Amino acid sequence: MSSSLIQHFRRPVERPFTAEERDRVTILFGGFTWKHEKLIQAAFQACGYHCQPLPNPKLSSYHLGRSFGNPGQCNPTYFTVGNLIQYLRDLEARGLSKQEILDNYVFFTAGSCGPCRFGMYESEYRMALENAGFDGFRVLLFSQNDGIKAKSGEPGLKFSVDLGMGAMNALNLGDIINVIAYNLRPYEVVPGETDRAITWVVDELSRLLRDRPVFEILERSPRWLAGHLARNKKWKDILNTLGKVREHLYGKPYRESLRRCRARLDRIEIDRLRVKPIVKVTGEFWAQLTEGEGNFNMFAFLERAGAHVAVDSIGNWVMYLLHQAKANARERKDVDASYAEAAWWQLKKHLWNEMHFQKKWTPLSLGERIWARQYQRAAEGLGNIAGPLLPQKDLARLAHPFYHSRARGGEGHLEVGKNVYYTRNHLCHMVLALKPFACMPSSQSDGVQSAVVNRFPEMIFLPIETAGEGEINAHSRVQMALTEAKAKAWAEFERCITASRIRAEDIRDYVSEHSELRNPLYQVPRHAGVAGVAANFVLHVARKMNNASRKFALHSAVQR
Amino acid sequence: MSSSLLVGIDVGSTTLKAVVIDAAQDRIVWRHYQRHDSRQPEVLFNFLQRMELEAGVCVGKSPMFITGSGGNSLASLIGAKYVQEVNAVSLAVEKLHPEVNSVVELGGQDAKIIVFKEEASGGPKKKIPTMNDKCAGGTGAVIDKVVAKLNISPEQLRNHPYNGVRLHHVAGKCGVFAETDINSLQKQGVCSDELMASLFDAIVLQNLSVLTRGNTLRPEVLLLGGPNALIRGMREAWMHNIFLLWKERQIALPEGRRPEDVIKVPADAVFYAAVGAVEFGRGERAETNYYSGKESLAGYIHSGRANELRNGQPGLVASSGELLEFKRRYSKTLFQPATFRSGESVRAFLGVDAGSTSTKAVLFSQSGEVLCKAYQLSCGDPIQDTRQLIGQLRQQIESRQARLDILGVGTTGYAKDVLHDVLCADVAIVETVAHTKSALHYYNDPHCIVDVGGQDIKIIMLRNGQVKDFRLNTQCSAGNGYFLQSTAQAFGVAAEDFADLAFSAEAMPVFGYGCAVFLQSDIVNFQRSGWRPVEILAGLAAVLPKNIFLYVANVPNVASLGTRFILQGGTQNNLAVVKAELDFIRSSFGKGQIQPEIIVHQHCGEAGAIGAALEAKCLYEKGRRTSFIGLEAVRNVRYQSVRSEETRCHFCTNNCMRTFLDVNVASPDDRPSSRQQEVGKRRVIIANCERGTVQDVNSLREIKAGLDSIRAANPNLVDRAAHEVWKSRHPALVRDAIPAPNWKASVRNRIALMRKRTQLRVGMPRILNMYIYAPLFSAYLESLGVPAENILYSDYTTGEMYRAGSSRGAIDPCFPSKIAIAHFHDLIFTKHLRKRLDCIFLPMFDVLCSPLVHTRACNACPTVALTPETVEAAYTKEINIFEENNIQYLHPLVDLSDRKLFAKQMFDCWAPVLGLSRQENQRAVEAGFEAWQAYERGIRQQARSALDMLERENRLGIVMLGRPYHHDPGLNHGILEEFQKLGYPVFSQNTLPLDEDLLERLFGDEVRAGNIAHPLDISDVWKTATAASSNMKIWAAKFTARHPNLVAVEFSSFKCGHDAPVYSVIERIIEQSGTPYFCFKDLDENKPVASIRLRVETIDYFLKAYREEIRARELSSNHELRGYVPRSTAQPLNDVNDGAFSAV
């Protein structure tokens, strides 16, 4: 007799998502802004998938998630899984049976092998779903094989050039539109105009991503070549891939759509003379991105309280991952070298070591460049209102004296790096770090920030732990720092007015006479050491006014 | 001129303050301060009325500014401009006290610290404001809770001293932790003066270690806010601790000033926020806000508030019909005591339940009925409480000219042992057992007993009348029953009116379940959002079942517990709570055919006392005659409690404080013959351990000899590992020979560094993963020539160490990480001062080693990995303390899973210090790993011997499923030692043997069946295996589940992010095999002695029953192979006793 007679616990067998199910299964996902989600949905729909973003999670989702999950998780988990359970319950209430829900829906989420507990949340979602009565509901990871490459048969979700490029465009466009919305809204003359324009733009770009014609080399090439390529699969695939990439990034529909969006944005009238402190929001990925009760409605609150919110981009996170992969490759260079003990004159061995290293390094560098370039192109296409992605190398360098730049988990050194980068370069008046209560890496990051703040006297930094409850207390604490930031923004504005030697009223009069200055796409140059939109604008307008008066004086002198 | 009057209002969480300032003269012309008892709008209305009448404040003419936590929601109603409170306070301070550099303001729910720093470049001082987050720990709320508990009047509180009063360890981090500690100390007989002084000290320490974010409070310091302004002890505590800090950090005082003069409490400190709000208004650029009158506020009070409600849920009852039906079924008929005839001799068993918040007593007849009962809120002295209750019981009988004859006495509750000793009771049983006995006595085949008392929640699961499992709340959800009561009290609602008022609420706010401190914060937030007290009370009742089943029991599917639920405990007298539980339990069953039967115990408040009486009855029926001192003796018993330096125990290095209870039973009862030995003077000693229970050395020797033999028979591998890990393994020297000097500077430098190695002194903190990997690093250094005696470790974690060294902290992570700053303090300010240290080494563990296979990753926890960085921040932020002390701080990022990378990381770190060559570094790394493996082998061999012994003797051992740092006796609070003393050998997840034959026995069949690829594979139970310690915990759970002589006790520290996702899987692995599973979660800085004792005793009872069960099964089965018994095929326990637990 042995203990094998006991039926020991085993985790449930996971059911794959297969190709045969593709036509009837809806992929559920969430965790981004509505702008990102709508565009991602369109990219998936373009490839023939049924795809549905979950509604924005509410406080009730959090409570539901907590009821079914393990105690002590960080709140993004509760919000996410509670939201999913609520959605599935709603489906049930609409008449779908449990089995139909299990058969026809899957939830896709991101995975991780990092030290943060985020990597373990896939299991947590499954357990909460099981506790809520949806035992066997499929939770699949983008980064894992079981979901994407089904164990048996053709995978339900197949990565293709169209899907990959569509997703990249969706993420980049979502990022840029999100930044534009927060950059324009505080200065809009007609309340609500920015939101209306952004909705229009998202709809337009969703249509583009969903309805654009799919590039197929055989359809686009002349008949003689098509026949030739049809027989040569290798060349057909290579040319087809290149053609698809080109079409996604440089195709006419894409360019035309960006142009229409730019034109729509251009209709928003803005008043750049409103003095607003720029609050850079950093922190944990989900808490700093979500727009709603998951982070105490912080963005809306900040704007109501008179701030200009500088939101972060998913693109920065992608660039961080690539940068970290490069940094790790660099750290391992000597360790992995085939000829670690090569003497200085053994050039062949050094060359071999270098080649070995470059095999890892080059694709990562290339990936970095492509992503940054495409982001920048899209940003320019939409009027150049959103700034470029952050220089990861600088962030790591600035953070490293305080927070080891290769320490993993959560946002790693990013919180410290961004705080120093934005402060030192005068890109904001205050940094607000949002993180879930008891977030492990973020809490330690806060411990380090206490020394960072001491090193940079001009820094206004506030960490806020988000949780299900406590919104009023959190808002109060933000107001505490925001008052300082406002004073800082006003002092800067007044300094600029003084420096310009022109009265604020005169500047306002000048702006009212020059409509292009109220145009959102009008490019105001940044001045060194000046963060505020109004302060930079004043310096710029003053220069224009001085130039104009010099020209006028010159013209008068000539006439005299 | 009313237009020259500026109004500042401060709406705090407990009080409302207002000033009217004459703008021309810059003088306060009117001010008022009042507690608002959660009626902020009403009190504000009254203030406005008075301002208009008494100060001449005019509508539309007087600029008005409002601040405080409750100010924002009221601002628009009166036309005031809202000013954030910290900004308001700092403006007031800048105006009134420009010389001040630090401000500490304690409010009801908020704590704020503002540090003003002079910039090197000159100009205005930089302000660094901090404010507590959601958690109200370290604020006036904690004081309020404890004051209510200790029944201290406001006048007494004002004069409670701090200086010269003996301090005890109390956790100030959170109100619940503090309350738990206070409870515990109170039961040990500590007087309220000492309790309050300890609390003041804890609050100050908490704020210094977290809220200052590591900044030093430089002179001059201003103490503001109600608690600072009004409580003498609070001010003294601040002064004492700030002086200590200044002394330690060598902060110079302004010339000619004494320390006492530079920490000030201004006379009108409570009005500073209001004054600051006005100051803010003066500097405001936007349009001034003028007072718009009281009408909107009045409208809001009368009707508007209800319209504001957001995110609520329907009330506890949907209709009056539903309420009537519920009350018809669940309203209890008033208990009618038995009738006693004149001259009758009432023979009864006395049961006393001395709980945390109340004491209950019953008289139980020989035929098994409650004759009469008595209840009273605890006055903090259980003997006095019990005397009064016994007096009440006697009165009920003797008033009918009958005579009470006690046949047996049983005690239970927190004070059961003291009462047992003083009354010479026949038995003292643990509460869980008492409650189970009581439920089983009255109700047939209950499946789940839900006991909600003042402090504790107990859930006892049964099958076929036998206890199968239980859950007790950790300290973090403590205070639930009492919490409801004290909240009602704060709202001015009597406990007996709670339910009716709660039922009257048509809607209620949704509380997040969990910690009572968060509930407290939610209450304040909900009030600010406009919820009325009755609605909040309803919401609190509604959240209780979630706390019971989701937080304490962690059972989302209540239906899995069975279908017959017995609700008992004093809190179940509250029908609102019962209704909420009813709905919650029923919702789990859905609308299916099977519906739960939910019964409220007919004596729910006295269930524990009944259980104790039942146990006494049981003993009586078995022939035991009572040793009770007698009713008259109880009446006349005199006792004196002494807790002083003279009572301190010096039998070990802990030097614990003890309480001596000198009891004098002067008047024997009517039948003295059997009780003669109890008459006279006796000393009852309340101590933390057995050694403390005696006074003379001979008795101690006896006790020590007993303990030693128990320890020898029951090895505690956790304790052994915690001590052996720091011992030198004496590795062979692998250093290079010192090279011959030549012209190269690098060589000359290397020679110098190599020669210095023998003098190099390295400090390492005794924390976190060092509890496993210290041998690796010490051997690495020793093999390179650093003498073993030059490698110094900080002391083991103690409360004193934390108190002495934690004030540089800036965050509040888990305690194992937070304590690191104190360990560094010990190394720098104790070890280094005694004899210099050249460097302190604490690696940042990135990836750890693991014997497991097929895991996704082997990551260290990020909190642990990054602790060295937060330590560096703490010790370098103001001045670089390492540099100042000439100590080099080395904290390389290390990957232990990749030896080549690790060697590079160690080389990069140590080469500049030791003058290493790559080759000797490589050899030292190998020597380090060898030493570490030798340590691991050694400890696992010891574990194997212990396990073999268990198997031979067919006994039970305990596996501590906890992280390496739980080996630290200061972190595991000595819980494992308690188990050892009860006769259980103790293992830990990191000391379990990995011998092939053993693994083959436990996992061989599963490997052959293809369920797992290897005995050290956990992929069959856990997919997302990324965290090293969590993976190991899961594997150890599998090991325990498969070994018949082991049971699991899970340890987890408060805020442990890596433990939380595996809670359920650990429990499932263990419980599915039928193995008992217990847990101590939310371990933190404080040591809740009473709660630990309750758990340990309950677990002991449970395990004894479990052992009997196994023996019974062994006898009845034919299983022969090495004592393996399949647990899932368990038969019901042989009916060897009449109760579930009483197999013991």
mmCIF file of C-alpha atoms in Angstrom, chain A residues 1-12 14 59 62-63 65-73 78 112-117 119-124 126-127 130-131 139 141 144 146 293 296 301 330-332 334-337 341 400-410 437-441 443-451 453-463 465 467-473 475-484 486-487 490-491 494, chain B residues 69 72 82 84-87 110 117 119 126-134 213 215 280 285 310-311 510-514 518 522 525-526 528-529 546 550-551 554 556-557 810-811 813 817 844 846-847 856-857 859-864 866-867 869-870 872-873 876-878 891 893 895 898 900-901 904-905 908 918-919 1001-1002 1005-1006 1010-1011 1019-1024 1026-1027 1030 1041-1042 1054-1058 1060-1065 1068-1069 1072-1073 1119 1121 1124-1128:
data_model
loop_
_atom_site.group_PDB
_atom_site.id
_atom_site.type_symbol
_atom_site.label_atom_id
_atom_site.label_comp_id
_atom_site.label_asym_id
_atom_site.label_seq_id
_atom_site.Cartn_x
_atom_site.Cartn_y
_atom_site.Cartn_z
ATOM 1 C CA MET A 1 0.000 0.000 0.000
ATOM 2 C CA SER A 2 1.334 3.390 -0.778
ATOM 3 C CA SER A 3 0.170 6.936 -0.691
ATOM 4 C CA SER A 4 -0.776 6.622 -4.340
ATOM 5 C CA LEU A 5 -4.130 5.296 -3.164
ATOM 6 C CA ILE A 6 -4.940 8.802 -2.107
ATOM 7 C CA GLN A 7 -6.322 11.003 -4.802
ATOM 8 C CA HIS A 8 -3.877 13.862 -4.397
ATOM 9 C CA PHE A 9 -4.625 17.329 -5.628
ATOM 10 C CA ARG A 10 -3.771 18.006 -9.248
ATOM 11 C CA ARG A 11 -4.388 21.198 -11.122
ATOM 12 C CA PRO A 12 -7.176 20.991 -13.656
ATOM 13 C CA GLU A 14 -6.363 23.077 -19.415
ATOM 14 C CA LEU A 59 -15.332 49.144 -7.852
ATOM 15 C CA TYR A 62 -12.979 44.725 -7.372
ATOM 16 C CA HIS A 63 -15.355 43.524 -4.677
ATOM 17 C CA GLY A 65 -12.823 39.689 -7.565
ATOM 18 C CA ARG A 66 -11.915 39.766 -3.901
ATOM 19 C CA SER A 67 -14.823 37.509 -3.052
ATOM 20 C CA PHE A 68 -13.492 34.751 -5.244
ATOM 21 C CA GLY A 69 -9.739 35.218 -5.146
ATOM 22 C CA ASN A 70 -7.037 34.537 -2.610
ATOM 23 C CA PRO A 71 -6.668 37.210 0.050
ATOM 24 C CA GLY A 72 -3.746 39.602 -0.179
ATOM 25 C CA GLN A 73 -3.472 40.027 -3.944
ATOM 26 C CA TYR A 78 -9.173 41.735 -8.248
ATOM 27 C CA SER A 112 5.459 36.917 -17.240
ATOM 28 C CA CYS A 113 8.240 34.866 -15.732
ATOM 29 C CA GLY A 114 9.596 37.787 -13.757
ATOM 30 C CA PRO A 115 9.912 37.919 -9.998
ATOM 31 C CA CYS A 116 6.773 39.991 -9.504
ATOM 32 C CA ARG A 117 3.707 37.970 -8.526
ATOM 33 C CA GLY A 119 3.524 36.040 -13.312
ATOM 34 C CA MET A 120 1.404 33.901 -11.009
ATOM 35 C CA TYR A 121 -1.877 35.617 -11.709
ATOM 36 C CA GLU A 122 -2.902 33.368 -14.534
ATOM 37 C CA SER A 123 -3.460 30.661 -11.910
ATOM 38 C CA GLU A 124 -5.204 33.163 -9.676
ATOM 39 C CA ARG A 126 -8.432 30.423 -13.026
ATOM 40 C CA MET A 127 -9.008 29.781 -9.350
ATOM 41 C CA GLU A 130 -13.598 28.248 -10.632
ATOM 42 C CA ASN A 131 -14.820 29.636 -7.314
ATOM 43 C CA VAL A 139 -7.454 31.811 -19.495
ATOM 44 C CA LEU A 141 -1.464 33.869 -22.066
ATOM 45 C CA GLN A 144 2.710 30.953 -23.469
ATOM 46 C CA ASP A 146 -0.526 26.247 -24.655
ATOM 47 C CA GLU A 293 -12.007 53.378 -10.342
ATOM 48 C CA PHE A 296 -9.308 56.318 -7.928
ATOM 49 C CA PHE A 301 -9.449 64.125 -10.708
ATOM 50 C CA ARG A 330 25.670 42.782 -22.185
ATOM 51 C CA GLU A 331 26.069 41.518 -18.600
ATOM 52 C CA ARG A 332 26.426 37.989 -19.837
ATOM 53 C CA ASP A 334 31.922 37.657 -20.985
ATOM 54 C CA VAL A 335 30.187 34.841 -19.181
ATOM 55 C CA ASP A 336 28.804 33.336 -22.369
ATOM 56 C CA ALA A 337 31.919 33.974 -24.448
ATOM 57 C CA GLU A 341 40.235 33.681 -21.486
ATOM 58 C CA HIS A 400 21.180 53.168 -11.403
ATOM 59 C CA PRO A 401 22.871 55.052 -8.548
ATOM 60 C CA PHE A 402 19.671 54.595 -6.560
ATOM 61 C CA TYR A 403 18.023 51.484 -7.982
ATOM 62 C CA HIS A 404 19.973 48.752 -9.714
ATOM 63 C CA SER A 405 19.090 49.027 -13.373
ATOM 64 C CA ARG A 406 19.102 45.278 -13.827
ATOM 65 C CA ALA A 407 16.978 44.514 -10.794
ATOM 66 C CA ARG A 408 13.871 42.840 -12.100
ATOM 67 C CA GLY A 409 10.243 42.908 -11.081
ATOM 68 C CA GLY A 410 7.435 45.305 -11.815
ATOM 69 C CA PHE A 437 -1.367 48.668 -2.303
ATOM 70 C CA ALA A 438 1.512 46.375 -1.244
ATOM 71 C CA CYS A 439 2.946 46.187 -4.775
ATOM 72 C CA MET A 440 6.308 44.633 -3.999
ATOM 73 C CA PRO A 441 8.734 46.260 -6.443
ATOM 74 C CA SER A 443 6.992 49.780 -2.599
ATOM 75 C CA GLN A 444 10.745 49.223 -2.617
ATOM 76 C CA SER A 445 11.056 51.784 -5.363
ATOM 77 C CA ASP A 446 9.318 54.253 -3.053
ATOM 78 C CA GLY A 447 11.865 53.496 -0.367
ATOM 79 C CA VAL A 448 14.582 54.459 -2.802
ATOM 80 C CA GLN A 449 12.695 57.539 -3.958
ATOM 81 C CA SER A 450 13.022 58.987 -0.464
ATOM 82 C CA ALA A 451 16.754 59.339 -1.145
ATOM 83 C CA VAL A 453 13.929 63.348 -3.516
ATOM 84 C CA ASN A 454 16.650 64.454 -1.144
ATOM 85 C CA ARG A 455 19.172 64.608 -3.955
ATOM 86 C CA PHE A 456 16.971 66.804 -6.190
ATOM 87 C CA PRO A 457 15.635 69.728 -4.190
ATOM 88 C CA GLU A 458 13.321 70.897 -6.969
ATOM 89 C CA MET A 459 11.591 67.530 -7.196
ATOM 90 C CA ILE A 460 7.940 67.164 -6.211
ATOM 91 C CA PHE A 461 7.248 63.465 -5.988
ATOM 92 C CA LEU A 462 4.235 61.746 -4.532
ATOM 93 C CA PRO A 463 3.621 57.997 -4.359
ATOM 94 C CA GLU A 465 -1.052 53.356 -3.259
ATOM 95 C CA ALA A 467 -6.772 50.086 -3.466
ATOM 96 C CA GLY A 468 -10.446 49.365 -3.783
ATOM 97 C CA GLU A 469 -11.330 52.059 -1.311
ATOM 98 C CA GLY A 470 -9.812 55.230 0.042
ATOM 99 C CA GLU A 471 -10.369 57.482 -2.962
ATOM 100 C CA ILE A 472 -10.991 60.603 -0.919
ATOM 101 C CA ASN A 473 -7.844 60.183 1.138
ATOM 102 C CA HIS A 475 -7.257 62.690 -3.683
ATOM 103 C CA SER A 476 -6.468 64.726 -0.614
ATOM 104 C CA ARG A 477 -2.856 63.622 -0.675
ATOM 105 C CA VAL A 478 -2.606 64.457 -4.364
ATOM 106 C CA GLN A 479 -4.021 67.883 -3.685
ATOM 107 C CA MET A 480 -1.337 68.339 -1.049
ATOM 108 C CA ALA A 481 1.395 67.934 -3.639
ATOM 109 C CA LEU A 482 -0.560 69.568 -6.430
ATOM 110 C CA THR A 483 -0.761 72.837 -4.558
ATOM 111 C CA GLU A 484 3.035 72.915 -4.501
ATOM 112 C CA LYS A 486 0.713 74.762 -9.018
ATOM 113 C CA ALA A 487 2.833 77.273 -7.174
ATOM 114 C CA TRP A 490 2.904 79.833 -11.587
ATOM 115 C CA ALA A 491 6.346 80.898 -10.446
ATOM 116 C CA GLU A 494 5.785 84.593 -13.978
ATOM 117 C CA SER B 69 -10.473 65.525 5.609
ATOM 118 C CA ASN B 72 -14.032 69.075 0.426
ATOM 119 C CA TYR B 82 -11.393 74.091 -0.186
ATOM 120 C CA GLN B 84 -5.883 70.778 1.369
ATOM 121 C CA GLU B 85 -5.101 70.302 5.065
ATOM 122 C CA VAL B 86 -1.346 69.779 4.882
ATOM 123 C CA ASN B 87 -1.001 72.927 2.822
ATOM 124 C CA ASP B 110 -4.720 61.352 9.651
ATOM 125 C CA LYS B 117 14.582 72.057 4.605
ATOM 126 C CA GLU B 119 18.380 74.761 0.544
ATOM 127 C CA LYS B 126 11.775 73.369 0.752
ATOM 128 C CA LYS B 127 8.704 71.690 2.166
ATOM 129 C CA ILE B 128 8.562 67.900 2.343
ATOM 130 C CA PRO B 129 5.033 67.047 3.420
ATOM 131 C CA THR B 130 3.903 63.491 4.067
ATOM 132 C CA MET B 131 0.579 62.128 5.099
ATOM 133 C CA ASN B 132 -0.557 58.650 6.015
ATOM 134 C CA ASP B 133 -2.252 56.676 3.278
ATOM 135 C CA LYS B 134 -5.369 54.610 3.571
ATOM 136 C CA ARG B 213 10.153 58.919 5.041
ATOM 137 C CA ASN B 215 13.914 62.544 7.122
ATOM 138 C CA PHE B 280 -4.060 80.157 1.801
ATOM 139 C CA ARG B 285 -4.941 84.187 -7.199
ATOM 140 C CA ARG B 310 -22.973 56.345 -4.780
ATOM 141 C CA ASN B 311 -21.768 52.789 -5.254
ATOM 142 C CA VAL B 510 -20.227 48.450 0.195
ATOM 143 C CA PHE B 511 -17.281 47.823 2.496
ATOM 144 C CA GLY B 512 -14.258 45.926 1.326
ATOM 145 C CA TYR B 513 -13.863 42.918 3.562
ATOM 146 C CA GLY B 514 -10.714 42.399 5.577
ATOM 147 C CA PHE B 518 -9.358 49.560 6.578
ATOM 148 C CA ASP B 522 -13.829 53.254 4.894
ATOM 149 C CA ASN B 525 -14.638 57.907 3.610
ATOM 150 C CA PHE B 526 -18.261 56.850 3.472
ATOM 151 C CA ARG B 528 -17.490 62.065 3.684
ATOM 152 C CA SER B 529 -19.465 60.668 0.777
ATOM 153 C CA LYS B 546 -17.472 38.178 3.988
ATOM 154 C CA LEU B 550 -13.770 34.880 2.673
ATOM 155 C CA TYR B 551 -11.136 36.458 4.876
ATOM 156 C CA ASN B 554 -10.946 31.615 2.829
ATOM 157 C CA PRO B 556 -15.549 31.390 -1.351
ATOM 158 C CA ASN B 557 -17.938 28.486 -1.857
ATOM 159 C CA ALA B 810 10.716 55.472 4.571
ATOM 160 C CA ILE B 811 8.230 52.784 3.596
ATOM 161 C CA PRO B 813 6.849 46.828 3.436
ATOM 162 C CA SER B 817 12.190 43.506 4.831
ATOM 163 C CA MET B 844 20.572 41.596 -3.817
ATOM 164 C CA ASP B 846 17.938 38.027 -8.046
ATOM 165 C CA VAL B 847 17.691 34.308 -8.762
ATOM 166 C CA ARG B 856 9.541 28.228 -14.971
ATOM 167 C CA ALA B 857 11.925 30.312 -12.918
ATOM 168 C CA ASN B 859 13.173 34.162 -8.721
ATOM 169 C CA ALA B 860 13.695 35.743 -5.358
ATOM 170 C CA CYS B 861 10.889 37.935 -4.092
ATOM 171 C CA PRO B 862 11.377 41.511 -5.368
ATOM 172 C CA THR B 863 10.797 42.964 -1.914
ATOM 173 C CA VAL B 864 13.612 40.835 -0.574
ATOM 174 C CA LEU B 866 15.526 45.149 -3.386
ATOM 175 C CA THR B 867 15.827 45.528 0.366
ATOM 176 C CA GLU B 869 18.666 49.319 -2.093
ATOM 177 C CA THR B 870 16.128 50.698 0.359
ATOM 178 C CA GLU B 872 21.188 52.217 1.157
ATOM 179 C CA ALA B 873 18.629 54.948 0.587
ATOM 180 C CA THR B 876 22.637 57.802 2.672
ATOM 181 C CA LYS B 877 19.719 60.136 2.147
ATOM 182 C CA GLU B 878 20.621 62.905 4.578
ATOM 183 C CA HIS B 891 25.331 44.916 -2.297
ATOM 184 C CA LEU B 893 22.974 41.800 -7.653
ATOM 185 C CA ASP B 895 22.143 35.144 -9.636
ATOM 186 C CA ASP B 898 24.075 30.519 -12.819
ATOM 187 C CA LYS B 900 29.449 31.540 -14.028
ATOM 188 C CA LEU B 901 27.395 34.691 -13.844
ATOM 189 C CA LYS B 904 31.434 37.391 -12.333
ATOM 190 C CA GLN B 905 29.083 39.282 -10.008
ATOM 191 C CA ASP B 908 32.995 42.667 -9.715
ATOM 192 C CA ARG B 918 39.530 35.707 -11.550
ATOM 193 C CA GLN B 919 40.926 32.266 -10.845
ATOM 194 C CA ARG B 1001 8.422 6.177 -1.325
ATOM 195 C CA LEU B 1002 6.481 9.400 -1.493
ATOM 196 C CA ASP B 1005 4.214 5.882 -8.054
ATOM 197 C CA GLU B 1006 3.328 9.277 -9.445
ATOM 198 C CA GLY B 1010 3.612 9.929 -15.596
ATOM 199 C CA ASN B 1011 1.894 12.502 -13.407
ATOM 200 C CA SER B 1019 4.030 21.037 -12.430
ATOM 201 C CA ASP B 1020 1.177 18.670 -11.565
ATOM 202 C CA VAL B 1021 -0.172 21.140 -9.025
ATOM 203 C CA TRP B 1022 1.201 24.551 -9.965
ATOM 204 C CA LYS B 1023 1.699 25.926 -13.397
ATOM 205 C CA THR B 1024 3.075 29.398 -12.811
ATOM 206 C CA THR B 1026 8.257 31.377 -11.033
ATOM 207 C CA ALA B 1027 9.064 32.273 -7.422
ATOM 208 C CA SER B 1030 6.693 29.754 -3.313
ATOM 209 C CA ALA B 1041 0.520 15.673 2.089
ATOM 210 C CA ARG B 1042 2.149 12.379 1.189
ATOM 211 C CA PHE B 1054 1.768 40.447 6.529
ATOM 212 C CA LYS B 1055 1.915 41.913 3.008
ATOM 213 C CA CYS B 1056 3.725 38.898 1.541
ATOM 214 C CA GLY B 1057 3.058 39.240 -2.149
ATOM 215 C CA HIS B 1058 4.532 35.904 -3.167
ATOM 216 C CA ALA B 1060 -0.811 35.277 -1.443
ATOM 217 C CA PRO B 1061 -1.188 33.641 -4.870
ATOM 218 C CA VAL B 1062 -0.350 30.196 -3.475
ATOM 219 C CA TYR B 1063 -2.541 30.232 -0.366
ATOM 220 C CA SER B 1064 -5.280 28.205 -2.016
ATOM 221 C CA VAL B 1065 -3.087 25.730 -3.790
ATOM 222 C CA ARG B 1068 -5.804 22.220 -1.481
ATOM 223 C CA ILE B 1069 -2.696 20.076 -1.731
ATOM 224 C CA GLN B 1072 -7.196 16.874 -0.337
ATOM 225 C CA SER B 1073 -4.903 14.260 1.167
ATOM 226 C CA HIS B 1119 -2.397 -1.900 6.250
ATOM 227 C CA LEU B 1121 3.555 -1.228 5.125
ATOM 228 C CA TYR B 1124 1.208 4.183 5.731
ATOM 229 C CA VAL B 1125 -2.444 4.849 6.012
ATOM 230 C CA PRO B 1126 -4.432 6.280 3.128
ATOM 231 C CA ARG B 1127 -5.984 9.396 4.528
ATOM 232 C CA SER B 1128 -8.758 9.858 2.077
#
